Short mmCIF file of C-alpha atoms in Angstrom, two decimals:
data_model
loop_
_atom_site.label_atom_id
_atom_site.label_comp_id
_atom_site.label_asym_id
_atom_site.label_seq_id
_atom_site.Cartn_x
_atom_site.Cartn_y
_atom_site.Cartn_z
CA UNK K 1 0.18 0.05 -0.07
CA UNK K 2 3.60 2.14 0.57
CA UNK K 3 2.77 5.29 -1.83
CA UNK K 4 -0.82 5.19 -2.91
CA UNK K 5 -2.86 8.22 -2.96
CA UNK K 6 -5.46 8.34 0.16
CA UNK K 7 -8.23 8.16 -2.56
CA UNK K 8 -6.88 5.08 -4.02
CA UNK K 9 -7.31 3.16 -0.67
CA UNK K 10 -10.47 1.10 -0.48
CA UNK K 11 -12.24 2.54 2.45
CA UNK K 12 -15.40 0.77 3.16
CA UNK K 13 -14.09 -1.23 6.73
CA UNK K 14 -14.22 2.81 8.01
CA UNK K 15 -18.05 2.18 8.61
CA UNK K 16 -17.63 0.16 10.85
CA UNK K 17 -15.32 2.87 12.83
CA UNK K 18 -16.51 4.16 16.00
CA UNK K 19 -16.29 7.48 14.43
CA UNK K 20 -18.42 6.94 11.71
CA UNK K 21 -21.38 5.97 14.29
CA UNK K 22 -24.65 8.52 13.66
CA UNK K 23 -23.55 10.70 16.77
CA UNK K 24 -19.98 10.74 16.51
CA UNK K 25 -20.14 12.07 13.36
CA UNK K 26 -20.65 15.74 14.71
CA UNK K 27 -17.16 15.73 16.18
CA UNK K 28 -14.81 17.89 14.20
CA UNK K 29 -12.70 15.14 13.05
CA UNK K 30 -11.43 16.94 10.12
CA UNK K 31 -9.90 20.39 12.01
CA UNK K 32 -6.56 19.74 13.53
CA UNK K 33 -6.60 20.19 17.33
CA UNK K 34 -4.66 23.87 17.68
CA UNK K 35 -7.81 24.77 16.54
CA UNK K 36 -10.01 23.10 18.55
CA UNK K 37 -10.71 23.62 22.42
CA UNK K 38 -9.65 20.86 25.08
CA UNK K 39 -13.18 18.89 25.23
CA UNK K 40 -13.42 18.58 21.47
CA UNK K 41 -10.04 16.58 21.45
CA UNK K 42 -10.81 14.87 24.52
CA UNK K 43 -14.26 13.58 23.04
CA UNK K 44 -12.76 12.21 20.11
CA UNK K 45 -9.59 10.87 21.73
CA UNK K 46 -12.49 8.71 24.01
CA UNK K 47 -14.16 7.46 21.33
CA UNK K 48 -10.53 6.23 19.08
CA UNK K 49 -9.57 4.97 22.04
CA UNK K 50 -12.51 2.31 22.62
CA UNK K 51 -12.44 1.84 18.48
CA UNK K 52 -12.12 -1.73 17.25
CA UNK K 53 -11.07 -0.19 14.45
CA UNK K 54 -8.10 2.35 15.64
CA UNK K 55 -4.76 -0.28 14.40
CA UNK K 56 -6.49 -0.40 10.87
CA UNK K 57 -6.85 3.79 11.53
CA UNK K 58 -3.77 4.16 12.34
CA UNK K 59 -2.18 2.01 9.20
CA UNK K 60 -4.39 3.61 6.53
CA UNK K 61 -3.23 7.19 7.73
CA UNK K 62 0.68 6.19 7.63
CA UNK K 63 0.26 4.66 4.86
CA UNK K 64 -2.07 7.18 2.68
CA UNK K 65 0.25 9.86 4.58
CA UNK K 66 -2.30 11.61 5.98
CA UNK K 67 -1.37 15.14 7.03
CA UNK K 68 -4.68 16.82 8.87
CA UNK K 69 -7.17 16.06 11.02
CA UNK K 70 -7.47 13.91 14.16
CA UNK K 71 -7.31 9.87 13.33
CA UNK K 72 -6.56 6.83 15.34
CA UNK K 73 -6.35 8.75 18.60
CA UNK K 74 -4.08 11.36 17.56
CA UNK K 75 -3.27 14.84 15.47
CA UNK K 76 -1.85 14.44 11.88
CA UNK K 77 -0.63 17.47 11.98
CA UNK K 78 2.74 17.50 11.39
CA UNK K 79 3.33 21.55 12.87
CA UNK K 80 0.96 20.51 16.03
CA UNK K 81 2.91 17.00 16.27
CA UNK K 82 5.83 18.76 16.29
CA UNK K 83 4.87 21.62 18.47
CA UNK K 84 3.25 19.20 20.75
CA UNK K 85 6.78 17.53 21.23
CA UNK K 86 8.20 20.72 21.41
CA UNK K 87 6.20 21.72 24.48
CA UNK K 88 6.99 18.11 26.09
CA UNK K 89 10.97 18.91 25.92
CA UNK K 90 11.70 20.20 29.40
CA UNK K 91 13.28 23.59 28.90
CA UNK K 92 16.96 22.87 29.01
CA UNK K 93 17.87 26.35 30.46
CA UNK K 94 15.49 25.86 33.73
CA UNK K 95 17.63 22.81 34.57
CA UNK K 96 20.82 24.65 34.04
CA UNK K 97 22.80 24.42 37.35
CA UNK K 98 25.43 26.83 38.25
#
């Protein structure tokens, strides 16, 4: 599947995903999380955590090189991922011991 465009990959399996259920479709799945409030991100994380297709979703987004939205419990926006990583790193100056 490597190198395929998202539109080239069959997506029928997605119909069984937790996010595809009628009461979950209104969540902002295609919006990058830096644009959302914490409550929306938490709600989407809970849906993904209990999804029986989470592993298939993770493989799909990696193979199809999806670069935006919320998939398999994670933000796929590369710049948001880099921002989160920087925020998670300890401030090196704060750890300097004189």
